[in-house]
PDB file of C-alpha atoms in Angstrom:
ATOM      1  CA  MET A   1      -0.424   0.189   0.251  1.00 72.00           C
ATOM      2  CA  SER A   2       0.615   3.118  -0.838  1.00 88.00           C
ATOM      3  CA  LEU A   3       1.962   5.728   1.686  1.00 95.00           C
ATOM      4  CA  ASP A   4       2.094  10.123   1.027  1.00 97.00           C
ATOM      5  CA  LEU A   5       5.087  10.393   3.673  1.00 98.00           C
ATOM      6  CA  THR A   6       8.310   8.471   4.471  1.00 98.00           C
ATOM      7  CA  VAL A   7      11.310  10.169   7.316  1.00 98.00           C
ATOM      8  CA  ALA A   8      13.890   7.920   6.473  1.00 98.00           C
ATOM      9  CA  ILE A   9      16.572   7.660   8.793  1.00 98.00           C
ATOM     10  CA  PRO A  10      19.728   6.833   7.586  1.00 97.00           C
ATOM     11  CA  THR A  11      22.547   5.292   9.870  1.00 97.00           C
ATOM     12  CA  TYR A  12      25.311   4.036  11.616  1.00 96.00           C
ATOM     13  CA  ASN A  13      25.668   3.000  15.114  1.00 96.00           C
ATOM     14  CA  GLY A  14      23.582   5.175  16.284  1.00 96.00           C
ATOM     15  CA  GLU A  15      22.653   3.471  19.445  1.00 97.00           C
ATOM     16  CA  SER A  16      22.523   6.430  21.166  1.00 97.00           C
ATOM     17  CA  ARG A  17      20.769   8.947  19.061  1.00 97.00           C
ATOM     18  CA  LEU A  18      17.830   7.578  17.361  1.00 98.00           C
ATOM     19  CA  PRO A  19      16.456   7.512  20.053  1.00 97.00           C
ATOM     20  CA  LYS A  20      16.170  11.639  20.292  1.00 98.00           C
ATOM     21  CA  VAL A  21      14.770  11.409  16.391  1.00 98.00           C
ATOM     22  CA  ILE A  22      12.689   8.788  17.366  1.00 97.00           C
ATOM     23  CA  GLU A  23      11.069  10.538  20.209  1.00 96.00           C
ATOM     24  CA  HIS A  24      10.451  13.945  17.874  1.00 98.00           C
ATOM     25  CA  LEU A  25       8.434  12.068  16.026  1.00 97.00           C
ATOM     26  CA  GLN A  26       6.347  10.942  18.332  1.00 96.00           C
ATOM     27  CA  ARG A  27       5.317  14.633  18.969  1.00 96.00           C
ATOM     28  CA  GLN A  28       4.505  15.639  15.717  1.00 97.00           C
ATOM     29  CA  GLN A  29       1.286  17.523  15.343  1.00 96.00           C
ATOM     30  CA  GLY A  30      -1.747  17.980  12.931  1.00 96.00           C
ATOM     31  CA  ILE A  31      -0.566  14.206  11.032  1.00 96.00           C
ATOM     32  CA  GLU A  32      -4.054  12.680  11.739  1.00 93.00           C
ATOM     33  CA  ASN A  33      -5.576  12.666   8.071  1.00 94.00           C
ATOM     34  CA  LEU A  34      -1.222  11.778   7.221  1.00 97.00           C
ATOM     35  CA  LYS A  35      -0.423   8.197   5.699  1.00 97.00           C
ATOM     36  CA  TRP A  36       3.456   7.426   5.962  1.00 98.00           C
ATOM     37  CA  GLU A  37       5.049   5.852   8.238  1.00 98.00           C
ATOM     38  CA  ILE A  38       9.387   5.793  10.067  1.00 98.00           C
ATOM     39  CA  LEU A  39      12.334   4.282   8.385  1.00 98.00           C
ATOM     40  CA  VAL A  40      15.615   3.112   9.911  1.00 98.00           C
ATOM     41  CA  VAL A  41      17.889   1.710   7.214  1.00 98.00           C
ATOM     42  CA  ASP A  42      20.391   0.832   9.470  1.00 98.00           C
ATOM     43  CA  ASN A  43      24.703   0.892   6.920  1.00 96.00           C
ATOM     44  CA  ASN A  44      25.798  -1.224   8.434  1.00 95.00           C
ATOM     45  CA  SER A  45      26.138  -0.452  12.650  1.00 96.00           C
ATOM     46  CA  THR A  46      28.063  -2.739  14.231  1.00 96.00           C
ATOM     47  CA  ASP A  47      26.668  -1.941  17.765  1.00 96.00           C
ATOM     48  CA  GLY A  48      23.256  -1.590  19.399  1.00 96.00           C
ATOM     49  CA  THR A  49      21.241  -0.160  16.559  1.00 97.00           C
ATOM     50  CA  ALA A  50      19.338  -2.784  14.766  1.00 97.00           C
ATOM     51  CA  GLN A  51      18.175  -4.588  18.808  1.00 97.00           C
ATOM     52  CA  LEU A  52      17.232  -0.391  19.469  1.00 97.00           C
ATOM     53  CA  VAL A  53      14.378  -0.639  16.727  1.00 97.00           C
ATOM     54  CA  GLN A  54      13.090  -4.036  17.605  1.00 97.00           C
ATOM     55  CA  ASN A  55      12.878  -2.543  21.292  1.00 96.00           C
ATOM     56  CA  TYR A  56      11.040   0.255  19.976  1.00 96.00           C
ATOM     57  CA  GLN A  57       9.027  -1.899  17.587  1.00 96.00           C
ATOM     58  CA  ALA A  58       8.148  -4.180  20.967  1.00 95.00           C
ATOM     59  CA  ASN A  59       6.902  -2.034  22.451  1.00 91.00           C
ATOM     60  CA  TRP A  60       5.384   0.151  19.914  1.00 94.00           C
ATOM     61  CA  PRO A  61       1.589   2.530  20.768  1.00 89.00           C
ATOM     62  CA  TYR A  62       1.670   4.468  18.055  1.00 90.00           C
ATOM     63  CA  GLY A  63      -0.580   4.604  14.717  1.00 89.00           C
ATOM     64  CA  VAL A  64       2.273   4.998  12.438  1.00 96.00           C
ATOM     65  CA  PRO A  65       4.907   2.702  11.519  1.00 96.00           C
ATOM     66  CA  LEU A  66       8.096   2.524  12.451  1.00 98.00           C
ATOM     67  CA  ARG A  67       9.610   0.000   9.828  1.00 98.00           C
ATOM     68  CA  TYR A  68      13.200  -1.199   9.972  1.00 98.00           C
ATOM     69  CA  CYS A  69      16.115  -2.206   6.823  1.00 98.00           C
ATOM     70  CA  PHE A  70      18.990  -3.135   6.626  1.00 98.00           C
ATOM     71  CA  GLU A  71      22.288  -1.482   3.963  1.00 97.00           C
ATOM     72  CA  PRO A  72      25.336  -3.647   4.176  1.00 95.00           C
ATOM     73  CA  GLU A  73      27.276  -1.341   2.098  1.00 92.00           C
ATOM     74  CA  GLN A  74      28.966   0.949   4.026  1.00 89.00           C
ATOM     75  CA  GLY A  75      28.441   5.002   3.144  1.00 89.00           C
ATOM     76  CA  LEU A  76      25.404   7.626   3.071  1.00 91.00           C
ATOM     77  CA  ALA A  77      24.717   7.585  -0.875  1.00 91.00           C
ATOM     78  CA  PHE A  78      24.090   3.838  -0.196  1.00 93.00           C
ATOM     79  CA  ALA A  79      22.238   4.103   3.715  1.00 95.00           C
ATOM     80  CA  ARG A  80      19.484   6.834   1.236  1.00 95.00           C
ATOM     81  CA  ASN A  81      19.668   4.760  -2.053  1.00 95.00           C
ATOM     82  CA  LYS A  82      18.155   1.660   0.137  1.00 97.00           C
ATOM     83  CA  ALA A  83      15.559   4.207   1.952  1.00 98.00           C
ATOM     84  CA  ILE A  84      15.123   5.192  -1.672  1.00 97.00           C
ATOM     85  CA  THR A  85      13.802   1.270  -1.884  1.00 97.00           C
ATOM     86  CA  GLU A  86      12.351   0.240   0.506  1.00 97.00           C
ATOM     87  CA  ALA A  87      10.222   3.416   1.420  1.00 98.00           C
ATOM     88  CA  LYS A  88       6.427   3.146   0.373  1.00 98.00           C
ATOM     89  CA  GLY A  89       5.841   6.275   1.109  1.00 98.00           C
ATOM     90  CA  GLU A  90       5.586   8.589  -2.395  1.00 97.00           C
ATOM     91  CA  LEU A  91       7.511  11.430  -0.567  1.00 98.00           C
ATOM     92  CA  VAL A  92      10.812  10.021   2.295  1.00 98.00           C
ATOM     93  CA  GLY A  93      11.967  12.520   4.432  1.00 98.00           C
ATOM     94  CA  PHE A  94      15.577  12.292   4.814  1.00 98.00           C
ATOM     95  CA  LEU A  95      16.668  12.807   9.031  1.00 98.00           C
ATOM     96  CA  ASP A  96      19.796  12.061   9.948  1.00 97.00           C
ATOM     97  CA  ASP A  97      20.787  10.669  13.230  1.00 97.00           C
ATOM     98  CA  ASP A  98      21.150  13.846  14.717  1.00 97.00           C
ATOM     99  CA  ASN A  99      18.308  15.707  13.330  1.00 98.00           C
ATOM    100  CA  LEU A 100      15.436  16.798  15.237  1.00 98.00           C
ATOM    101  CA  PRO A 101      12.499  17.813  13.258  1.00 98.00           C
ATOM    102  CA  HIS A 102      10.257  20.501  15.561  1.00 98.00           C
ATOM    103  CA  PRO A 103       6.766  19.021  16.224  1.00 98.00           C
ATOM    104  CA  ASN A 104       4.825  20.667  12.095  1.00 98.00           C
ATOM    105  CA  TRP A 105       8.364  19.220  10.121  1.00 98.00           C
ATOM    106  CA  VAL A 106       5.892  16.201   9.384  1.00 98.00           C
ATOM    107  CA  ILE A 107       3.223  17.244   8.163  1.00 98.00           C
ATOM    108  CA  GLU A 108       4.888  20.376   6.613  1.00 98.00           C
ATOM    109  CA  ALA A 109       6.931  18.621   5.352  1.00 98.00           C
ATOM    110  CA  TYR A 110       3.846  16.827   3.205  1.00 98.00           C
ATOM    111  CA  LYS A 111       2.298  20.233   2.691  1.00 98.00           C
ATOM    112  CA  PHE A 112       4.315  21.510   0.825  1.00 98.00           C
ATOM    113  CA  GLY A 113       5.430  18.682  -1.755  1.00 98.00           C
ATOM    114  CA  GLN A 114       0.964  19.181  -2.284  1.00 98.00           C
ATOM    115  CA  GLU A 115       1.055  23.006  -2.810  1.00 98.00           C
ATOM    116  CA  HIS A 116       4.221  22.309  -5.453  1.00 98.00           C
ATOM    117  CA  PRO A 117       3.834  19.511  -7.850  1.00 97.00           C
ATOM    118  CA  LYS A 118       7.403  20.637  -9.739  1.00 98.00           C
ATOM    119  CA  ALA A 119      10.284  20.139  -6.500  1.00 98.00           C
ATOM    120  CA  GLY A 120      11.287  17.144  -7.116  1.00 98.00           C
ATOM    121  CA  ALA A 121      13.207  17.637  -3.584  1.00 98.00           C
ATOM    122  CA  TYR A 122      13.301  20.103  -1.855  1.00 98.00           C
ATOM    123  CA  ALA A 123      15.022  21.610   1.933  1.00 98.00           C
ATOM    124  CA  SER A 124      14.691  22.609   5.548  1.00 98.00           C
ATOM    125  CA  GLN A 125      15.094  25.538   7.783  1.00 98.00           C
ATOM    126  CA  ILE A 126      18.196  24.111   9.927  1.00 98.00           C
ATOM    127  CA  HIS A 127      19.699  25.121  12.878  1.00 98.00           C
ATOM    128  CA  GLY A 128      23.154  24.596  15.081  1.00 97.00           C
ATOM    129  CA  LEU A 129      22.251  23.147  18.723  1.00 97.00           C
ATOM    130  CA  PHE A 130      25.809  23.299  19.482  1.00 97.00           C
ATOM    131  CA  GLU A 131      27.010  21.042  22.595  1.00 96.00           C
ATOM    132  CA  VAL A 132      29.010  24.133  23.125  1.00 97.00           C
ATOM    133  CA  ASN A 133      29.268  26.909  21.812  1.00 96.00           C
ATOM    134  CA  PRO A 134      31.054  28.029  18.644  1.00 96.00           C
ATOM    135  CA  SER A 135      33.798  30.598  18.649  1.00 94.00           C
ATOM    136  CA  GLU A 136      33.069  33.772  16.854  1.00 93.00           C
ATOM    137  CA  GLU A 137      36.128  32.913  14.656  1.00 93.00           C
ATOM    138  CA  ILE A 138      34.795  29.551  13.441  1.00 95.00           C
ATOM    139  CA  LYS A 139      31.225  31.633  12.972  1.00 94.00           C
ATOM    140  CA  PRO A 140      31.807  32.519   9.561  1.00 94.00           C
ATOM    141  CA  ILE A 141      31.838  28.264   8.269  1.00 95.00           C
ATOM    142  CA  LEU A 142      29.483  26.354  10.435  1.00 95.00           C
ATOM    143  CA  PHE A 143      26.553  26.811   7.785  1.00 94.00           C
ATOM    144  CA  TYR A 144      29.638  23.325   6.356  1.00 94.00           C
ATOM    145  CA  LEU A 145      27.912  21.620   9.507  1.00 95.00           C
ATOM    146  CA  ALA A 146      24.736  20.985   7.380  1.00 94.00           C
ATOM    147  CA  ILE A 147      23.775  23.780   9.157  1.00 96.00           C
ATOM    148  CA  ASN A 148      20.652  25.442   6.214  1.00 96.00           C
ATOM    149  CA  LYS A 149      18.881  29.156   7.401  1.00 95.00           C
ATOM    150  CA  ARG A 150      18.387  30.868   4.738  1.00 93.00           C
ATOM    151  CA  GLY A 151      15.648  33.278   6.124  1.00 93.00           C
ATOM    152  CA  ASP A 152      11.451  32.458   6.123  1.00 95.00           C
ATOM    153  CA  GLU A 153      10.636  32.274   2.145  1.00 96.00           C
ATOM    154  CA  PRO A 154      10.666  29.721   0.862  1.00 97.00           C
ATOM    155  CA  HIS A 155      13.077  29.854  -2.388  1.00 94.00           C
ATOM    156  CA  LEU A 156      14.051  28.317  -5.176  1.00 96.00           C
ATOM    157  CA  TYR A 157      17.495  26.911  -5.462  1.00 95.00           C
ATOM    158  CA  GLU A 158      19.365  27.743  -8.723  1.00 91.00           C
ATOM    159  CA  PRO A 159      22.193  25.594  -8.964  1.00 87.00           C
ATOM    160  CA  ARG A 160      25.193  27.536 -10.692  1.00 83.00           C
ATOM    161  CA  LYS A 161      24.195  30.439  -8.491  1.00 78.00           C
ATOM    162  CA  LYS A 162      22.944  29.608  -5.374  1.00 70.00           C
ATOM    163  CA  GLY A 163      24.704  26.619  -5.111  1.00 83.00           C
ATOM    164  CA  LEU A 164      22.736  23.434  -3.122  1.00 92.00           C
ATOM    165  CA  PRO A 165      20.793  22.762   0.407  1.00 94.00           C
ATOM    166  CA  PRO A 166      22.638  20.040   2.130  1.00 93.00           C
ATOM    167  CA  GLY A 167      21.144  16.027   2.371  1.00 93.00           C
ATOM    168  CA  ALA A 168      19.201  16.000   6.297  1.00 95.00           C
ATOM    169  CA  GLY A 169      16.064  17.374   5.902  1.00 97.00           C
ATOM    170  CA  LEU A 170      15.794  16.520   2.728  1.00 98.00           C
ATOM    171  CA  VAL A 171      12.411  15.605   1.406  1.00 98.00           C
ATOM    172  CA  VAL A 172      12.120  13.899  -2.556  1.00 98.00           C
ATOM    173  CA  ARG A 173       9.370  12.217  -4.814  1.00 98.00           C
ATOM    174  CA  ARG A 174      10.528   8.542  -4.351  1.00 98.00           C
ATOM    175  CA  HIS A 175       9.818   8.504  -8.276  1.00 97.00           C
ATOM    176  CA  VAL A 176      11.579  11.302  -9.010  1.00 98.00           C
ATOM    177  CA  TRP A 177      14.531   9.652  -7.334  1.00 98.00           C
ATOM    178  CA  LYS A 178      14.091   6.688  -9.481  1.00 97.00           C
ATOM    179  CA  GLN A 179      13.729   7.642 -11.840  1.00 97.00           C
ATOM    180  CA  CYS A 180      16.844  10.739 -12.390  1.00 97.00           C
ATOM    181  CA  VAL A 181      19.505   9.665  -9.991  1.00 96.00           C
ATOM    182  CA  PRO A 182      21.590   6.572 -11.226  1.00 94.00           C
ATOM    183  CA  GLU A 183      21.287   2.706  -8.459  1.00 89.00           C
ATOM    184  CA  ASN A 184      25.032   3.990  -8.058  1.00 88.00           C
ATOM    185  CA  LEU A 185      26.437   7.366  -7.039  1.00 90.00           C
ATOM    186  CA  PHE A 186      30.090   8.439  -7.615  1.00 89.00           C
ATOM    187  CA  LEU A 187      30.121  10.349  -4.811  1.00 88.00           C
ATOM    188  CA  VAL A 188      29.495   7.858  -3.142  1.00 74.00           C
ATOM    189  CA  GLY A 189      30.109  10.026   0.950  1.00 71.00           C
ATOM    190  CA  ARG A 190      32.331   9.794   3.811  1.00 71.00           C
ATOM    191  CA  VAL A 191      33.782   6.057   4.375  1.00 67.00           C
ATOM    192  CA  GLY A 192      35.134   5.803   7.241  1.00 63.00           C
ATOM    193  CA  ASP A 193      38.890   8.005   6.895  1.00 59.00           C
ATOM    194  CA  SER A 194      37.681   9.470   3.638  1.00 63.00           C
ATOM    195  CA  MET A 195      36.360  12.958   4.368  1.00 62.00           C
ATOM    196  CA  LEU A 196      34.930  12.686   0.051  1.00 74.00           C
ATOM    197  CA  ALA A 197      32.213  15.517   0.339  1.00 82.00           C
ATOM    198  CA  GLY A 198      29.479  15.583  -1.998  1.00 89.00           C
ATOM    199  CA  GLU A 199      26.482  12.308  -3.000  1.00 91.00           C
ATOM    200  CA  ASP A 200      23.393  14.789  -1.967  1.00 92.00           C
ATOM    201  CA  SER A 201      24.236  17.485  -4.349  1.00 94.00           C
ATOM    202  CA  GLU A 202      25.185  14.908  -7.291  1.00 95.00           C
ATOM    203  CA  ALA A 203      21.432  13.407  -6.697  1.00 95.00           C
ATOM    204  CA  MET A 204      20.185  16.597  -5.970  1.00 96.00           C
ATOM    205  CA  LEU A 205      22.036  17.448  -9.430  1.00 96.00           C
ATOM    206  CA  TYR A 206      20.750  14.536 -11.425  1.00 96.00           C
ATOM    207  CA  ILE A 207      17.241  16.049 -10.399  1.00 97.00           C
ATOM    208  CA  HIS A 208      17.114  19.497 -11.853  1.00 95.00           C
ATOM    209  CA  GLN A 209      18.628  17.993 -14.436  1.00 94.00           C
ATOM    210  CA  GLY A 210      16.584  15.752 -14.801  1.00 95.00           C
ATOM    211  CA  GLY A 211      14.039  19.122 -14.995  1.00 96.00           C
ATOM    212  CA  TRP A 212      12.487  19.049 -11.940  1.00 98.00           C
ATOM    213  CA  GLU A 213      12.743  22.068  -9.440  1.00 97.00           C
ATOM    214  CA  ILE A 214      14.354  22.021  -5.638  1.00 97.00           C
ATOM    215  CA  TRP A 215      13.555  23.368  -3.280  1.00 98.00           C
ATOM    216  CA  TYR A 216      14.171  25.990   0.361  1.00 98.00           C
ATOM    217  CA  ASN A 217      10.863  25.338   2.689  1.00 98.00           C
ATOM    218  CA  PRO A 218      11.654  28.003   5.709  1.00 98.00           C
ATOM    219  CA  ALA A 219       9.048  25.763   7.378  1.00 98.00           C
ATOM    220  CA  MET A 220      10.094  22.815   8.227  1.00 98.00           C
ATOM    221  CA  PHE A 221      12.262  23.872  11.368  1.00 98.00           C
ATOM    222  CA  LEU A 222      14.675  21.026  13.109  1.00 98.00           C
ATOM    223  CA  GLU A 223      18.006  21.452  14.828  1.00 98.00           C
ATOM    224  CA  HIS A 224      20.743  19.909  14.053  1.00 98.00           C
ATOM    225  CA  ILE A 225      22.148  18.663  16.603  1.00 98.00           C
ATOM    226  CA  ILE A 226      26.287  19.540  17.165  1.00 97.00           C
ATOM    227  CA  PRO A 227      29.242  17.963  19.272  1.00 97.00           C
ATOM    228  CA  ALA A 228      32.137  19.959  21.120  1.00 97.00           C
ATOM    229  CA  TRP A 229      34.633  17.607  18.661  1.00 96.00           C
ATOM    230  CA  ARG A 230      33.363  18.882  15.706  1.00 96.00           C
ATOM    231  CA  LEU A 231      33.777  22.136  16.489  1.00 97.00           C
ATOM    232  CA  GLU A 232      37.741  21.254  16.792  1.00 96.00           C
ATOM    233  CA  LYS A 233      40.127  22.070  14.114  1.00 96.00           C
ATOM    234  CA  ASN A 234      41.368  19.085  12.719  1.00 95.00           C
ATOM    235  CA  TYR A 235      37.347  17.877  12.607  1.00 94.00           C
ATOM    236  CA  LEU A 236      37.176  20.705  10.261  1.00 96.00           C
ATOM    237  CA  ILE A 237      39.645  20.834   8.195  1.00 96.00           C
ATOM    238  CA  ALA A 238      39.554  16.859   7.323  1.00 93.00           C
ATOM    239  CA  LEU A 239      36.256  18.489   6.198  1.00 93.00           C
ATOM    240  CA  MET A 240      36.814  21.021   4.024  1.00 95.00           C
ATOM    241  CA  ARG A 241      39.530  18.282   2.946  1.00 95.00           C
ATOM    242  CA  GLY A 242      35.568  16.713   1.442  1.00 93.00           C
ATOM    243  CA  ILE A 243      34.334  19.128  -0.112  1.00 94.00           C
ATOM    244  CA  GLY A 244      36.764  20.648  -1.410  1.00 95.00           C
ATOM    245  CA  LEU A 245      37.874  16.962  -3.250  1.00 94.00           C
ATOM    246  CA  GLY A 246      34.407  16.431  -4.773  1.00 93.00           C
ATOM    247  CA  ARG A 247      34.060  20.188  -5.996  1.00 93.00           C
ATOM    248  CA  TYR A 248      35.610  18.993  -9.866  1.00 94.00           C
ATOM    249  CA  TYR A 249      33.263  15.890 -10.064  1.00 94.00           C
ATOM    250  CA  LEU A 250      29.892  17.932  -8.999  1.00 94.00           C
ATOM    251  CA  ARG A 251      30.849  21.103 -12.213  1.00 93.00           C
ATOM    252  CA  ILE A 252      31.912  18.850 -14.483  1.00 93.00           C
ATOM    253  CA  LEU A 253      27.998  17.797 -14.152  1.00 92.00           C
ATOM    254  CA  LEU A 254      26.543  21.102 -14.142  1.00 90.00           C
ATOM    255  CA  LEU A 255      28.226  21.482 -17.771  1.00 91.00           C
ATOM    256  CA  PRO A 256      26.923  20.481 -21.150  1.00 88.00           C
ATOM    257  CA  SER A 257      28.541  17.654 -22.623  1.00 86.00           C
ATOM    258  CA  TRP A 258      30.027  19.595 -25.334  1.00 89.00           C
ATOM    259  CA  GLN A 259      32.458  22.410 -22.794  1.00 90.00           C
ATOM    260  CA  ARG A 260      33.183  19.545 -20.495  1.00 88.00           C
ATOM    261  CA  PRO A 261      36.642  18.431 -21.910  1.00 85.00           C
ATOM    262  CA  PHE A 262      37.283  22.160 -22.138  1.00 88.00           C
ATOM    263  CA  ALA A 263      36.698  22.532 -18.772  1.00 92.00           C
ATOM    264  CA  PHE A 264      39.590  20.389 -17.304  1.00 92.00           C
ATOM    265  CA  LEU A 265      42.561  23.332 -17.242  1.00 93.00           C
ATOM    266  CA  LEU A 266      40.085  26.092 -17.325  1.00 95.00           C
ATOM    267  CA  TYR A 267      38.930  24.703 -14.043  1.00 95.00           C
ATOM    268  CA  LEU A 268      43.064  24.254 -13.096  1.00 96.00           C
ATOM    269  CA  LEU A 269      44.297  27.449 -14.367  1.00 96.00           C
ATOM    270  CA  ASN A 270      41.838  29.364 -12.487  1.00 97.00           C
ATOM    271  CA  ASP A 271      42.203  27.269  -9.174  1.00 98.00           C
ATOM    272  CA  ALA A 272      45.524  27.430  -9.206  1.00 98.00           C
ATOM    273  CA  ARG A 273      45.729  30.595  -9.075  1.00 98.00           C
ATOM    274  CA  LYS A 274      42.788  31.420  -6.176  1.00 98.00           C
ATOM    275  CA  LEU A 275      45.037  29.350  -4.182  1.00 98.00           C
ATOM    276  CA  ILE A 276      48.094  31.070  -4.860  1.00 98.00           C
ATOM    277  CA  LEU A 277      46.915  34.271  -4.496  1.00 98.00           C
ATOM    278  CA  TYR A 278      44.854  32.877  -1.469  1.00 98.00           C
ATOM    279  CA  TYR A 279      47.762  31.271   0.434  1.00 98.00           C
ATOM    280  CA  ILE A 280      49.474  35.321  -0.521  1.00 98.00           C
ATOM    281  CA  SER A 281      47.063  37.436   1.368  1.00 97.00           C
ATOM    282  CA  HIS A 282      46.107  34.710   4.324  1.00 97.00           C
ATOM    283  CA  ARG A 283      50.554  33.083   5.211  1.00 95.00           C
ATOM    284  CA  ARG A 284      50.976  34.482   7.762  1.00 96.00           C
ATOM    285  CA  ILE A 285      48.041  34.226   9.508  1.00 96.00           C
ATOM    286  CA  ILE A 286      46.696  30.113   8.716  1.00 96.00           C
ATOM    287  CA  ALA A 287      48.626  28.327  11.142  1.00 93.00           C
ATOM    288  CA  ASN A 288      47.038  30.187  13.937  1.00 94.00           C
ATOM    289  CA  ASN A 289      43.605  30.930  12.674  1.00 96.00           C
ATOM    290  CA  VAL A 290      40.869  27.997  11.478  1.00 97.00           C
ATOM    291  CA  VAL A 291      38.930  29.738   9.153  1.00 97.00           C
ATOM    292  CA  ALA A 292      42.166  30.265   7.290  1.00 98.00           C
ATOM    293  CA  SER A 293      43.660  26.787   7.598  1.00 98.00           C
ATOM    294  CA  CYS A 294      39.853  25.567   6.690  1.00 97.00           C
ATOM    295  CA  GLU A 295      39.967  27.810   3.243  1.00 98.00           C
ATOM    296  CA  LEU A 296      43.252  26.865   2.618  1.00 98.00           C
ATOM    297  CA  GLU A 297      42.181  23.287   2.331  1.00 97.00           C
ATOM    298  CA  ARG A 298      39.677  23.746   0.450  1.00 97.00           C
ATOM    299  CA  LEU A 299      40.897  25.645  -1.774  1.00 98.00           C
ATOM    300  CA  PHE A 300      44.010  23.167  -1.930  1.00 98.00           C
ATOM    301  CA  ALA A 301      41.287  19.390  -2.301  1.00 97.00           C
ATOM    302  CA  THR A 302      40.093  21.433  -5.628  1.00 97.00           C
ATOM    303  CA  PHE A 303      42.571  21.813  -7.083  1.00 97.00           C
ATOM    304  CA  ILE A 304      43.679  18.185  -6.911  1.00 96.00           C
ATOM    305  CA  SER A 305      40.165  17.144  -7.572  1.00 96.00           C
ATOM    306  CA  PRO A 306      40.282  16.090 -11.317  1.00 94.00           C
ATOM    307  CA  PHE A 307      43.893  14.649 -10.608  1.00 94.00           C
ATOM    308  CA  TYR A 308      41.919  12.548  -7.128  1.00 92.00           C
ATOM    309  CA  LEU A 309      38.828  11.652  -8.168  1.00 90.00           C
ATOM    310  CA  LEU A 310      40.611   9.786 -11.212  1.00 90.00           C
ATOM    311  CA  GLN A 311      42.220   7.740  -8.489  1.00 89.00           C
ATOM    312  CA  VAL A 312      39.159   7.767  -6.756  1.00 84.00           C
ATOM    313  CA  ARG A 313      37.570   6.023 -10.641  1.00 85.00           C
ATOM    314  CA  ILE A 314      41.297   4.139 -11.509  1.00 88.00           C
ATOM    315  CA  ASN A 315      40.524   1.934  -7.496  1.00 82.00           C
ATOM    316  CA  LYS A 316      37.119   1.548  -8.411  1.00 77.00           C
ATOM    317  CA  SER A 317      37.921  -0.025 -11.751  1.00 80.00           C
ATOM    318  CA  LEU A 318      40.254  -2.076 -10.488  1.00 81.00           C
ATOM    319  CA  LYS A 319      38.161  -3.733  -7.680  1.00 76.00           C
ATOM    320  CA  LYS A 320      35.503  -4.474 -10.559  1.00 73.00           C
ATOM    321  CA  SER A 321      37.858  -6.149 -12.500  1.00 67.00           C
TER     322      SER A 321
END
């Protein structure tokens, strides 16, 4: 039976984080006439995530179904694709296991989909819920932590101008994803020690290329729990490195096929120029300034991105053979 909405929660070792998300979903309001479900996608966890969900299911008094599925292939892209395959909802809303939806998130997700039939995907307004207050120094780069505050009015994303939203709190039409997004994305998410990012943007670019709109819906409000270690310099630098390394692939996807052969050299020269100029103008503060260090890392990773991605492609080909 088809449902109106599936709330999918991909998680890896989320035993300690999932209860808060599930509790916030239990408090949803205005959903009396909505047919929806909660789907936990266990992305190869090694903790007690499966047992936790079983315990909830055994004592689950709510009318909304709580389901569980397992995805053995590590990586957020695989977990999201598993959610699309298993979901029974026409709309699929993705919550990370550290996202706390406000009481109207589910109904607002459904309403926006009904009001905007050309929207293939639409994003939430996301505020940070910090374990410790971030310093003034790092506030300029906090939006990289999947914080999405773009005002109180809905607006349409233009990938070439305004970028794309984070995957946390994103709602997609299931048939649009299945129609437009390849089963195996090239960017699969952060796995192990790799911080290579961009899997959400890759999926949304395919949706955009399929002729569907991508929106920001501020009425879908949620909080993103951000522990203290995510504000540490080493993590932020690794995060920026991953963003930079996926940059070339996402750029290429935005271009028409005939432009792609000419793009490599132009991007390489421009990225080298930006890297050199940034280093020259900030070299005196890089060692002691977190934002400057992070920005330099992002620019350097962007510069080497085409070479890194070529190596990734070669490694994938070798594994297949």
